[in-house]
Structure formats: structure tokens, C-alpha cells
Amino acid sequence: MAATITVDDLAARVHMARRTFVRRFRNETGTSPMAWLTDARIDRARELLEATTEPIERIGRLTGLGNPTSVRAAFHRRVGTSPQEYRALFRQKARADVTA
């Protein structure tokens, strides 16, 4: 996840031309390769926010989302909240589940 990955890298890995790879990927998943990768990275960031106390800077490096500004922007577009708010809400919910 943390590595820089391009569509050309993915296409080369499966021995396809870039355009063929993008077309087939979109037909199979309904989205572009980079949108899919960003979603996977955000899902991993959510897991890290839920299970660790890692700072946003480290989460950005671990997931490949980049610097804190990029992490916040991508997270907000997908989840609709900031990483800090997500972590706080998740922790509140977890505490409520434990006491229930």
C-alpha cells in the first residue's frame, strides 16, 4: 500500500497494455484502477484509525495516501469527515458498545 503505484505499473504486472488494462479493470470493477486503489488505501487508513493511535502523518506514509493534507482531503471526499473526527466517533461508539 505504501509504495507509489501507477496504472502503468499495474498494467505491466499483468502483461497488458495500459488502455486494455484500464478498460478491463473498469469493466470488472466499475471504477478506474486509481480510484479503486485510493479506496483501498482509505479503507486501510480507517482500520489504522480504529485500531491504533498512529498520527495522521504516519498513517499517510503507511497507506500511500501521502502527506497529512492529502490524507485529510482523500478521507473527507470518501468518508465525509476528517480522520481525527472519524477516530473520535469510532472510539465513542466502541465505548458505548462496551458499556451496553
PDB file of N, CA and C in Angstrom:
ATOM      1  N   MET A   1       0.815  -1.207   0.000  1.00  0.00           N
ATOM      2  CA  MET A   1       0.000   0.000   0.000  1.00  0.00           C
ATOM      3  C   MET A   1       0.849   1.258   0.000  1.00  0.00           C
ATOM      4  N   ALA A   2       1.940   1.243   0.724  1.00  0.00           N
ATOM      5  CA  ALA A   2       2.723   2.465   0.901  1.00  0.00           C
ATOM      6  C   ALA A   2       3.496   2.856  -0.352  1.00  0.00           C
ATOM      7  N   ALA A   3       3.744   1.918  -1.232  1.00  0.00           N
ATOM      8  CA  ALA A   3       4.544   2.201  -2.420  1.00  0.00           C
ATOM      9  C   ALA A   3       3.791   3.090  -3.402  1.00  0.00           C
ATOM     10  N   THR A   4       4.556   3.850  -4.156  1.00  0.00           N
ATOM     11  CA  THR A   4       3.964   4.626  -5.240  1.00  0.00           C
ATOM     12  C   THR A   4       3.604   3.648  -6.350  1.00  0.00           C
ATOM     13  N   ILE A   5       2.349   3.649  -6.747  1.00  0.00           N
ATOM     14  CA  ILE A   5       1.857   2.714  -7.758  1.00  0.00           C
ATOM     15  C   ILE A   5       1.174   3.516  -8.855  1.00  0.00           C
ATOM     16  N   THR A   6       1.505   3.207 -10.094  1.00  0.00           N
ATOM     17  CA  THR A   6       0.870   3.869 -11.230  1.00  0.00           C
ATOM     18  C   THR A   6       0.066   2.854 -12.031  1.00  0.00           C
ATOM     19  N   VAL A   7      -0.791   3.357 -12.882  1.00  0.00           N
ATOM     20  CA  VAL A   7      -1.556   2.478 -13.768  1.00  0.00           C
ATOM     21  C   VAL A   7      -0.602   1.706 -14.668  1.00  0.00           C
ATOM     22  N   ASP A   8       0.461   2.356 -15.125  1.00  0.00           N
ATOM     23  CA  ASP A   8       1.446   1.666 -15.959  1.00  0.00           C
ATOM     24  C   ASP A   8       2.095   0.505 -15.204  1.00  0.00           C
ATOM     25  N   ASP A   9       2.390   0.691 -13.919  1.00  0.00           N
ATOM     26  CA  ASP A   9       2.948  -0.395 -13.101  1.00  0.00           C
ATOM     27  C   ASP A   9       1.981  -1.579 -13.037  1.00  0.00           C
ATOM     28  N   LEU A  10       0.719  -1.283 -12.789  1.00  0.00           N
ATOM     29  CA  LEU A  10      -0.282  -2.348 -12.693  1.00  0.00           C
ATOM     30  C   LEU A  10      -0.452  -3.077 -14.018  1.00  0.00           C
ATOM     31  N   ALA A  11      -0.517  -2.316 -15.093  1.00  0.00           N
ATOM     32  CA  ALA A  11      -0.673  -2.927 -16.416  1.00  0.00           C
ATOM     33  C   ALA A  11       0.518  -3.816 -16.742  1.00  0.00           C
ATOM     34  N   ALA A  12       1.707  -3.347 -16.433  1.00  0.00           N
ATOM     35  CA  ALA A  12       2.911  -4.147 -16.702  1.00  0.00           C
ATOM     36  C   ALA A  12       2.907  -5.433 -15.885  1.00  0.00           C
ATOM     37  N   ARG A  13       2.437  -5.348 -14.662  1.00  0.00           N
ATOM     38  CA  ARG A  13       2.413  -6.525 -13.795  1.00  0.00           C
ATOM     39  C   ARG A  13       1.527  -7.636 -14.357  1.00  0.00           C
ATOM     40  N   VAL A  14       0.443  -7.254 -15.051  1.00  0.00           N
ATOM     41  CA  VAL A  14      -0.460  -8.260 -15.624  1.00  0.00           C
ATOM     42  C   VAL A  14      -0.235  -8.444 -17.121  1.00  0.00           C
ATOM     43  N   HIS A  15       0.860  -7.868 -17.609  1.00  0.00           N
ATOM     44  CA  HIS A  15       1.260  -8.036 -19.005  1.00  0.00           C
ATOM     45  C   HIS A  15       0.185  -7.579 -19.992  1.00  0.00           C
ATOM     46  N   MET A  16      -0.317  -6.376 -19.749  1.00  0.00           N
ATOM     47  CA  MET A  16      -1.319  -5.780 -20.637  1.00  0.00           C
ATOM     48  C   MET A  16      -0.878  -4.375 -21.012  1.00  0.00           C
ATOM     49  N   ALA A  17      -1.391  -3.927 -22.131  1.00  0.00           N
ATOM     50  CA  ALA A  17      -1.214  -2.523 -22.484  1.00  0.00           C
ATOM     51  C   ALA A  17      -2.049  -1.695 -21.514  1.00  0.00           C
ATOM     52  N   ARG A  18      -1.607  -0.481 -21.272  1.00  0.00           N
ATOM     53  CA  ARG A  18      -2.290   0.394 -20.315  1.00  0.00           C
ATOM     54  C   ARG A  18      -3.777   0.540 -20.634  1.00  0.00           C
ATOM     55  N   ARG A  19      -4.106   0.864 -21.885  1.00  0.00           N
ATOM     56  CA  ARG A  19      -5.516   1.081 -22.251  1.00  0.00           C
ATOM     57  C   ARG A  19      -6.350  -0.178 -22.074  1.00  0.00           C
ATOM     58  N   THR A  20      -5.788  -1.327 -22.438  1.00  0.00           N
ATOM     59  CA  THR A  20      -6.507  -2.592 -22.269  1.00  0.00           C
ATOM     60  C   THR A  20      -6.750  -2.872 -20.796  1.00  0.00           C
ATOM     61  N   PHE A  21      -5.723  -2.671 -19.990  1.00  0.00           N
ATOM     62  CA  PHE A  21      -5.851  -2.891 -18.554  1.00  0.00           C
ATOM     63  C   PHE A  21      -6.931  -1.997 -17.952  1.00  0.00           C
ATOM     64  N   VAL A  22      -6.888  -0.704 -18.266  1.00  0.00           N
ATOM     65  CA  VAL A  22      -7.868   0.237 -17.711  1.00  0.00           C
ATOM     66  C   VAL A  22      -9.282  -0.157 -18.132  1.00  0.00           C
ATOM     67  N   ARG A  23      -9.449  -0.495 -19.389  1.00  0.00           N
ATOM     68  CA  ARG A  23     -10.776  -0.884 -19.891  1.00  0.00           C
ATOM     69  C   ARG A  23     -11.276  -2.143 -19.182  1.00  0.00           C
ATOM     70  N   ARG A  24     -10.433  -3.155 -19.091  1.00  0.00           N
ATOM     71  CA  ARG A  24     -10.854  -4.400 -18.438  1.00  0.00           C
ATOM     72  C   ARG A  24     -11.087  -4.212 -16.942  1.00  0.00           C
ATOM     73  N   PHE A  25     -10.246  -3.433 -16.309  1.00  0.00           N
ATOM     74  CA  PHE A  25     -10.419  -3.173 -14.882  1.00  0.00           C
ATOM     75  C   PHE A  25     -11.752  -2.488 -14.633  1.00  0.00           C
ATOM     76  N   ARG A  26     -12.056  -1.475 -15.437  1.00  0.00           N
ATOM     77  CA  ARG A  26     -13.318  -0.750 -15.286  1.00  0.00           C
ATOM     78  C   ARG A  26     -14.508  -1.671 -15.553  1.00  0.00           C
ATOM     79  N   ASN A  27     -14.404  -2.540 -16.548  1.00  0.00           N
ATOM     80  CA  ASN A  27     -15.498  -3.483 -16.844  1.00  0.00           C
ATOM     81  C   ASN A  27     -15.739  -4.433 -15.671  1.00  0.00           C
ATOM     82  N   GLU A  28     -14.664  -4.864 -15.016  1.00  0.00           N
ATOM     83  CA  GLU A  28     -14.788  -5.819 -13.911  1.00  0.00           C
ATOM     84  C   GLU A  28     -15.217  -5.170 -12.602  1.00  0.00           C
ATOM     85  N   THR A  29     -14.733  -3.965 -12.331  1.00  0.00           N
ATOM     86  CA  THR A  29     -14.953  -3.359 -11.015  1.00  0.00           C
ATOM     87  C   THR A  29     -15.917  -2.178 -11.029  1.00  0.00           C
ATOM     88  N   GLY A  30     -16.124  -1.587 -12.196  1.00  0.00           N
ATOM     89  CA  GLY A  30     -16.986  -0.414 -12.284  1.00  0.00           C
ATOM     90  C   GLY A  30     -16.291   0.884 -11.933  1.00  0.00           C
ATOM     91  N   THR A  31     -14.989   0.839 -11.743  1.00  0.00           N
ATOM     92  CA  THR A  31     -14.237   2.032 -11.386  1.00  0.00           C
ATOM     93  C   THR A  31     -12.848   1.986 -12.020  1.00  0.00           C
ATOM     94  N   SER A  32     -12.147   3.085 -11.948  1.00  0.00           N
ATOM     95  CA  SER A  32     -10.795   3.130 -12.503  1.00  0.00           C
ATOM     96  C   SER A  32      -9.812   2.473 -11.532  1.00  0.00           C
ATOM     97  N   PRO A  33      -8.670   2.034 -12.036  1.00  0.00           N
ATOM     98  CA  PRO A  33      -7.681   1.428 -11.142  1.00  0.00           C
ATOM     99  C   PRO A  33      -7.240   2.368 -10.022  1.00  0.00           C
ATOM    100  N   MET A  34      -7.008   3.633 -10.328  1.00  0.00           N
ATOM    101  CA  MET A  34      -6.526   4.550  -9.305  1.00  0.00           C
ATOM    102  C   MET A  34      -7.617   4.888  -8.283  1.00  0.00           C
ATOM    103  N   ALA A  35      -8.862   4.965  -8.715  1.00  0.00           N
ATOM    104  CA  ALA A  35      -9.955   5.190  -7.759  1.00  0.00           C
ATOM    105  C   ALA A  35     -10.083   3.989  -6.836  1.00  0.00           C
ATOM    106  N   TRP A  36      -9.948   2.800  -7.391  1.00  0.00           N
ATOM    107  CA  TRP A  36     -10.011   1.585  -6.587  1.00  0.00           C
ATOM    108  C   TRP A  36      -8.870   1.562  -5.574  1.00  0.00           C
ATOM    109  N   LEU A  37      -7.662   1.902  -6.019  1.00  0.00           N
ATOM    110  CA  LEU A  37      -6.505   1.909  -5.130  1.00  0.00           C
ATOM    111  C   LEU A  37      -6.675   2.944  -4.019  1.00  0.00           C
ATOM    112  N   THR A  38      -7.169   4.114  -4.367  1.00  0.00           N
ATOM    113  CA  THR A  38      -7.407   5.143  -3.346  1.00  0.00           C
ATOM    114  C   THR A  38      -8.428   4.656  -2.330  1.00  0.00           C
ATOM    115  N   ASP A  39      -9.492   4.018  -2.789  1.00  0.00           N
ATOM    116  CA  ASP A  39     -10.494   3.471  -1.864  1.00  0.00           C
ATOM    117  C   ASP A  39      -9.875   2.425  -0.937  1.00  0.00           C
ATOM    118  N   ALA A  40      -9.020   1.560  -1.478  1.00  0.00           N
ATOM    119  CA  ALA A  40      -8.361   0.540  -0.660  1.00  0.00           C
ATOM    120  C   ALA A  40      -7.440   1.193   0.373  1.00  0.00           C
ATOM    121  N   ARG A  41      -6.748   2.248  -0.036  1.00  0.00           N
ATOM    122  CA  ARG A  41      -5.868   2.955   0.888  1.00  0.00           C
ATOM    123  C   ARG A  41      -6.669   3.644   1.995  1.00  0.00           C
ATOM    124  N   ILE A  42      -7.799   4.209   1.654  1.00  0.00           N
ATOM    125  CA  ILE A  42      -8.638   4.850   2.666  1.00  0.00           C
ATOM    126  C   ILE A  42      -9.223   3.807   3.610  1.00  0.00           C
ATOM    127  N   ASP A  43      -9.605   2.658   3.079  1.00  0.00           N
ATOM    128  CA  ASP A  43     -10.086   1.579   3.952  1.00  0.00           C
ATOM    129  C   ASP A  43      -9.006   1.176   4.959  1.00  0.00           C
ATOM    130  N   ARG A  44      -7.764   1.089   4.490  1.00  0.00           N
ATOM    131  CA  ARG A  44      -6.654   0.754   5.394  1.00  0.00           C
ATOM    132  C   ARG A  44      -6.439   1.866   6.417  1.00  0.00           C
ATOM    133  N   ALA A  45      -6.553   3.108   5.984  1.00  0.00           N
ATOM    134  CA  ALA A  45      -6.417   4.236   6.908  1.00  0.00           C
ATOM    135  C   ALA A  45      -7.500   4.167   7.978  1.00  0.00           C
ATOM    136  N   ARG A  46      -8.712   3.810   7.586  1.00  0.00           N
ATOM    137  CA  ARG A  46      -9.799   3.664   8.564  1.00  0.00           C
ATOM    138  C   ARG A  46      -9.459   2.592   9.592  1.00  0.00           C
ATOM    139  N   GLU A  47      -8.931   1.471   9.128  1.00  0.00           N
ATOM    140  CA  GLU A  47      -8.537   0.401  10.048  1.00  0.00           C
ATOM    141  C   GLU A  47      -7.484   0.890  11.042  1.00  0.00           C
ATOM    142  N   LEU A  48      -6.487   1.632  10.531  1.00  0.00           N
ATOM    143  CA  LEU A  48      -5.433   2.154  11.398  1.00  0.00           C
ATOM    144  C   LEU A  48      -5.977   3.180  12.390  1.00  0.00           C
ATOM    145  N   LEU A  49      -6.895   4.011  11.940  1.00  0.00           N
ATOM    146  CA  LEU A  49      -7.503   4.989  12.838  1.00  0.00           C
ATOM    147  C   LEU A  49      -8.301   4.300  13.943  1.00  0.00           C
ATOM    148  N   GLU A  50      -8.944   3.206  13.606  1.00  0.00           N
ATOM    149  CA  GLU A  50      -9.756   2.478  14.580  1.00  0.00           C
ATOM    150  C   GLU A  50      -8.911   1.697  15.582  1.00  0.00           C
ATOM    151  N   ALA A  51      -7.803   1.134  15.115  1.00  0.00           N
ATOM    152  CA  ALA A  51      -7.058   0.178  15.939  1.00  0.00           C
ATOM    153  C   ALA A  51      -5.777   0.718  16.563  1.00  0.00           C
ATOM    154  N   THR A  52      -5.325   1.887  16.136  1.00  0.00           N
ATOM    155  CA  THR A  52      -4.056   2.405  16.640  1.00  0.00           C
ATOM    156  C   THR A  52      -4.199   3.861  17.062  1.00  0.00           C
ATOM    157  N   THR A  53      -3.122   4.370  17.623  1.00  0.00           N
ATOM    158  CA  THR A  53      -3.048   5.797  17.936  1.00  0.00           C
ATOM    159  C   THR A  53      -2.031   6.485  17.028  1.00  0.00           C
ATOM    160  N   GLU A  54      -1.690   5.848  15.922  1.00  0.00           N
ATOM    161  CA  GLU A  54      -0.715   6.415  14.973  1.00  0.00           C
ATOM    162  C   GLU A  54      -1.170   7.795  14.528  1.00  0.00           C
ATOM    163  N   PRO A  55      -0.239   8.749  14.410  1.00  0.00           N
ATOM    164  CA  PRO A  55      -0.603  10.076  13.911  1.00  0.00           C
ATOM    165  C   PRO A  55      -0.917  10.030  12.408  1.00  0.00           C
ATOM    166  N   ILE A  56      -1.618  11.024  11.944  1.00  0.00           N
ATOM    167  CA  ILE A  56      -2.023  11.096  10.541  1.00  0.00           C
ATOM    168  C   ILE A  56      -0.806  11.062   9.611  1.00  0.00           C
ATOM    169  N   GLU A  57       0.286  11.688  10.014  1.00  0.00           N
ATOM    170  CA  GLU A  57       1.499  11.688   9.193  1.00  0.00           C
ATOM    171  C   GLU A  57       1.960  10.259   8.914  1.00  0.00           C
ATOM    172  N   ARG A  58       1.971   9.432   9.942  1.00  0.00           N
ATOM    173  CA  ARG A  58       2.413   8.036   9.784  1.00  0.00           C
ATOM    174  C   ARG A  58       1.388   7.237   9.000  1.00  0.00           C
ATOM    175  N   ILE A  59       0.124   7.454   9.244  1.00  0.00           N
ATOM    176  CA  ILE A  59      -0.923   6.746   8.502  1.00  0.00           C
ATOM    177  C   ILE A  59      -0.814   7.067   7.012  1.00  0.00           C
ATOM    178  N   GLY A  60      -0.533   8.319   6.695  1.00  0.00           N
ATOM    179  CA  GLY A  60      -0.335   8.700   5.297  1.00  0.00           C
ATOM    180  C   GLY A  60       0.802   7.939   4.648  1.00  0.00           C
ATOM    181  N   ARG A  61       1.897   7.777   5.371  1.00  0.00           N
ATOM    182  CA  ARG A  61       3.045   7.025   4.837  1.00  0.00           C
ATOM    183  C   ARG A  61       2.723   5.540   4.719  1.00  0.00           C
ATOM    184  N   LEU A  62       2.068   4.979   5.721  1.00  0.00           N
ATOM    185  CA  LEU A  62       1.767   3.546   5.724  1.00  0.00           C
ATOM    186  C   LEU A  62       0.775   3.141   4.638  1.00  0.00           C
ATOM    187  N   THR A  63      -0.115   4.044   4.301  1.00  0.00           N
ATOM    188  CA  THR A  63      -1.171   3.712   3.342  1.00  0.00           C
ATOM    189  C   THR A  63      -0.896   4.203   1.926  1.00  0.00           C
ATOM    190  N   GLY A  64       0.115   5.030   1.762  1.00  0.00           N
ATOM    191  CA  GLY A  64       0.397   5.582   0.445  1.00  0.00           C
ATOM    192  C   GLY A  64      -0.458   6.785   0.094  1.00  0.00           C
ATOM    193  N   LEU A  65      -1.199   7.299   1.065  1.00  0.00           N
ATOM    194  CA  LEU A  65      -2.028   8.475   0.800  1.00  0.00           C
ATOM    195  C   LEU A  65      -1.223   9.767   0.822  1.00  0.00           C
ATOM    196  N   GLY A  66      -0.022   9.718   1.373  1.00  0.00           N
ATOM    197  CA  GLY A  66       0.851  10.875   1.314  1.00  0.00           C
ATOM    198  C   GLY A  66       0.847  11.735   2.562  1.00  0.00           C
ATOM    199  N   ASN A  67       1.068  13.021   2.346  1.00  0.00           N
ATOM    200  CA  ASN A  67       1.193  13.958   3.468  1.00  0.00           C
ATOM    201  C   ASN A  67      -0.164  14.151   4.159  1.00  0.00           C
ATOM    202  N   PRO A  68      -0.152  14.729   5.361  1.00  0.00           N
ATOM    203  CA  PRO A  68      -1.400  14.881   6.118  1.00  0.00           C
ATOM    204  C   PRO A  68      -2.504  15.624   5.366  1.00  0.00           C
ATOM    205  N   THR A  69      -2.140  16.622   4.573  1.00  0.00           N
ATOM    206  CA  THR A  69      -3.151  17.357   3.812  1.00  0.00           C
ATOM    207  C   THR A  69      -3.830  16.440   2.798  1.00  0.00           C
ATOM    208  N   SER A  70      -3.049  15.612   2.121  1.00  0.00           N
ATOM    209  CA  SER A  70      -3.613  14.667   1.148  1.00  0.00           C
ATOM    210  C   SER A  70      -4.490  13.627   1.831  1.00  0.00           C
ATOM    211  N   VAL A  71      -4.038  13.153   2.989  1.00  0.00           N
ATOM    212  CA  VAL A  71      -4.829  12.170   3.741  1.00  0.00           C
ATOM    213  C   VAL A  71      -6.178  12.771   4.111  1.00  0.00           C
ATOM    214  N   ARG A  72      -6.150  13.968   4.658  1.00  0.00           N
ATOM    215  CA  ARG A  72      -7.399  14.620   5.085  1.00  0.00           C
ATOM    216  C   ARG A  72      -8.343  14.846   3.911  1.00  0.00           C
ATOM    217  N   ALA A  73      -7.805  15.312   2.783  1.00  0.00           N
ATOM    218  CA  ALA A  73      -8.645  15.584   1.613  1.00  0.00           C
ATOM    219  C   ALA A  73      -9.264  14.299   1.071  1.00  0.00           C
ATOM    220  N   ALA A  74      -8.459  13.260   0.900  1.00  0.00           N
ATOM    221  CA  ALA A  74      -8.975  11.990   0.376  1.00  0.00           C
ATOM    222  C   ALA A  74      -9.983  11.381   1.343  1.00  0.00           C
ATOM    223  N   PHE A  75      -9.673  11.437   2.630  1.00  0.00           N
ATOM    224  CA  PHE A  75     -10.557  10.876   3.639  1.00  0.00           C
ATOM    225  C   PHE A  75     -11.887  11.617   3.656  1.00  0.00           C
ATOM    226  N   HIS A  76     -11.826  12.933   3.590  1.00  0.00           N
ATOM    227  CA  HIS A  76     -13.055  13.725   3.619  1.00  0.00           C
ATOM    228  C   HIS A  76     -13.919  13.450   2.386  1.00  0.00           C
ATOM    229  N   ARG A  77     -13.304  13.335   1.217  1.00  0.00           N
ATOM    230  CA  ARG A  77     -14.063  13.030  -0.008  1.00  0.00           C
ATOM    231  C   ARG A  77     -14.778  11.692   0.114  1.00  0.00           C
ATOM    232  N   ARG A  78     -14.126  10.688   0.665  1.00  0.00           N
ATOM    233  CA  ARG A  78     -14.694   9.344   0.712  1.00  0.00           C
ATOM    234  C   ARG A  78     -15.586   9.119   1.918  1.00  0.00           C
ATOM    235  N   VAL A  79     -15.150   9.573   3.094  1.00  0.00           N
ATOM    236  CA  VAL A  79     -15.854   9.252   4.337  1.00  0.00           C
ATOM    237  C   VAL A  79     -16.767  10.380   4.782  1.00  0.00           C
ATOM    238  N   GLY A  80     -16.462  11.600   4.351  1.00  0.00           N
ATOM    239  CA  GLY A  80     -17.301  12.737   4.699  1.00  0.00           C
ATOM    240  C   GLY A  80     -16.937  13.398   6.009  1.00  0.00           C
ATOM    241  N   THR A  81     -15.796  13.032   6.563  1.00  0.00           N
ATOM    242  CA  THR A  81     -15.327  13.615   7.811  1.00  0.00           C
ATOM    243  C   THR A  81     -13.805  13.589   7.822  1.00  0.00           C
ATOM    244  N   SER A  82     -13.223  14.253   8.788  1.00  0.00           N
ATOM    245  CA  SER A  82     -11.760  14.253   8.885  1.00  0.00           C
ATOM    246  C   SER A  82     -11.294  12.976   9.581  1.00  0.00           C
ATOM    247  N   PRO A  83     -10.030  12.607   9.396  1.00  0.00           N
ATOM    248  CA  PRO A  83      -9.519  11.423  10.103  1.00  0.00           C
ATOM    249  C   PRO A  83      -9.638  11.549  11.630  1.00  0.00           C
ATOM    250  N   GLN A  84      -9.373  12.733  12.169  1.00  0.00           N
ATOM    251  CA  GLN A  84      -9.474  12.908  13.616  1.00  0.00           C
ATOM    252  C   GLN A  84     -10.917  12.739  14.099  1.00  0.00           C
ATOM    253  N   GLU A  85     -11.861  13.311  13.362  1.00  0.00           N
ATOM    254  CA  GLU A  85     -13.271  13.157  13.735  1.00  0.00           C
ATOM    255  C   GLU A  85     -13.703  11.701  13.627  1.00  0.00           C
ATOM    256  N   TYR A  86     -13.237  11.011  12.578  1.00  0.00           N
ATOM    257  CA  TYR A  86     -13.563   9.601  12.403  1.00  0.00           C
ATOM    258  C   TYR A  86     -13.056   8.800  13.593  1.00  0.00           C
ATOM    259  N   ARG A  87     -11.793   9.033  13.980  1.00  0.00           N
ATOM    260  CA  ARG A  87     -11.208   8.312  15.110  1.00  0.00           C
ATOM    261  C   ARG A  87     -12.008   8.578  16.378  1.00  0.00           C
ATOM    262  N   ALA A  88     -12.350   9.824  16.623  1.00  0.00           N
ATOM    263  CA  ALA A  88     -13.110  10.179  17.828  1.00  0.00           C
ATOM    264  C   ALA A  88     -14.486   9.524  17.818  1.00  0.00           C
ATOM    265  N   LEU A  89     -15.177   9.559  16.694  1.00  0.00           N
ATOM    266  CA  LEU A  89     -16.503   8.940  16.601  1.00  0.00           C
ATOM    267  C   LEU A  89     -16.424   7.432  16.775  1.00  0.00           C
ATOM    268  N   PHE A  90     -15.408   6.812  16.182  1.00  0.00           N
ATOM    269  CA  PHE A  90     -15.250   5.371  16.308  1.00  0.00           C
ATOM    270  C   PHE A  90     -14.993   4.989  17.771  1.00  0.00           C
ATOM    271  N   ARG A  91     -14.147   5.754  18.436  1.00  0.00           N
ATOM    272  CA  ARG A  91     -13.836   5.465  19.841  1.00  0.00           C
ATOM    273  C   ARG A  91     -15.069   5.640  20.721  1.00  0.00           C
ATOM    274  N   GLN A  92     -15.882   6.677  20.445  1.00  0.00           N
ATOM    275  CA  GLN A  92     -17.111   6.882  21.213  1.00  0.00           C
ATOM    276  C   GLN A  92     -18.044   5.703  21.030  1.00  0.00           C
ATOM    277  N   LYS A  93     -18.182   5.251  19.791  1.00  0.00           N
ATOM    278  CA  LYS A  93     -19.067   4.126  19.503  1.00  0.00           C
ATOM    279  C   LYS A  93     -18.557   2.858  20.177  1.00  0.00           C
ATOM    280  N   ALA A  94     -17.256   2.637  20.149  1.00  0.00           N
ATOM    281  CA  ALA A  94     -16.669   1.454  20.768  1.00  0.00           C
ATOM    282  C   ALA A  94     -16.899   1.464  22.281  1.00  0.00           C
ATOM    283  N   ARG A  95     -16.753   2.638  22.909  1.00  0.00           N
ATOM    284  CA  ARG A  95     -17.005   2.743  24.345  1.00  0.00           C
ATOM    285  C   ARG A  95     -18.470   2.481  24.662  1.00  0.00           C
ATOM    286  N   ALA A  96     -19.368   3.011  23.824  1.00  0.00           N
ATOM    287  CA  ALA A  96     -20.798   2.817  24.029  1.00  0.00           C
ATOM    288  C   ALA A  96     -21.168   1.335  23.894  1.00  0.00           C
ATOM    289  N   ASP A  97     -20.543   0.645  22.939  1.00  0.00           N
ATOM    290  CA  ASP A  97     -20.806  -0.787  22.750  1.00  0.00           C
ATOM    291  C   ASP A  97     -20.338  -1.600  23.959  1.00  0.00           C
ATOM    292  N   VAL A  98     -19.222  -1.198  24.555  1.00  0.00           N
ATOM    293  CA  VAL A  98     -18.680  -1.910  25.713  1.00  0.00           C
ATOM    294  C   VAL A  98     -19.583  -1.740  26.927  1.00  0.00           C
ATOM    295  N   THR A  99     -20.108  -0.537  27.103  1.00  0.00           N
ATOM    296  CA  THR A  99     -20.951  -0.286  28.272  1.00  0.00           C
ATOM    297  C   THR A  99     -22.370  -0.825  28.102  1.00  0.00           C
ATOM    298  N   ALA A 100     -22.770  -1.107  26.888  1.00  0.00           N
ATOM    299  CA  ALA A 100     -24.130  -1.577  26.641  1.00  0.00           C
ATOM    300  C   ALA A 100     -24.333  -3.025  26.994  1.00  0.00           C
TER     301      ALA A 100
END
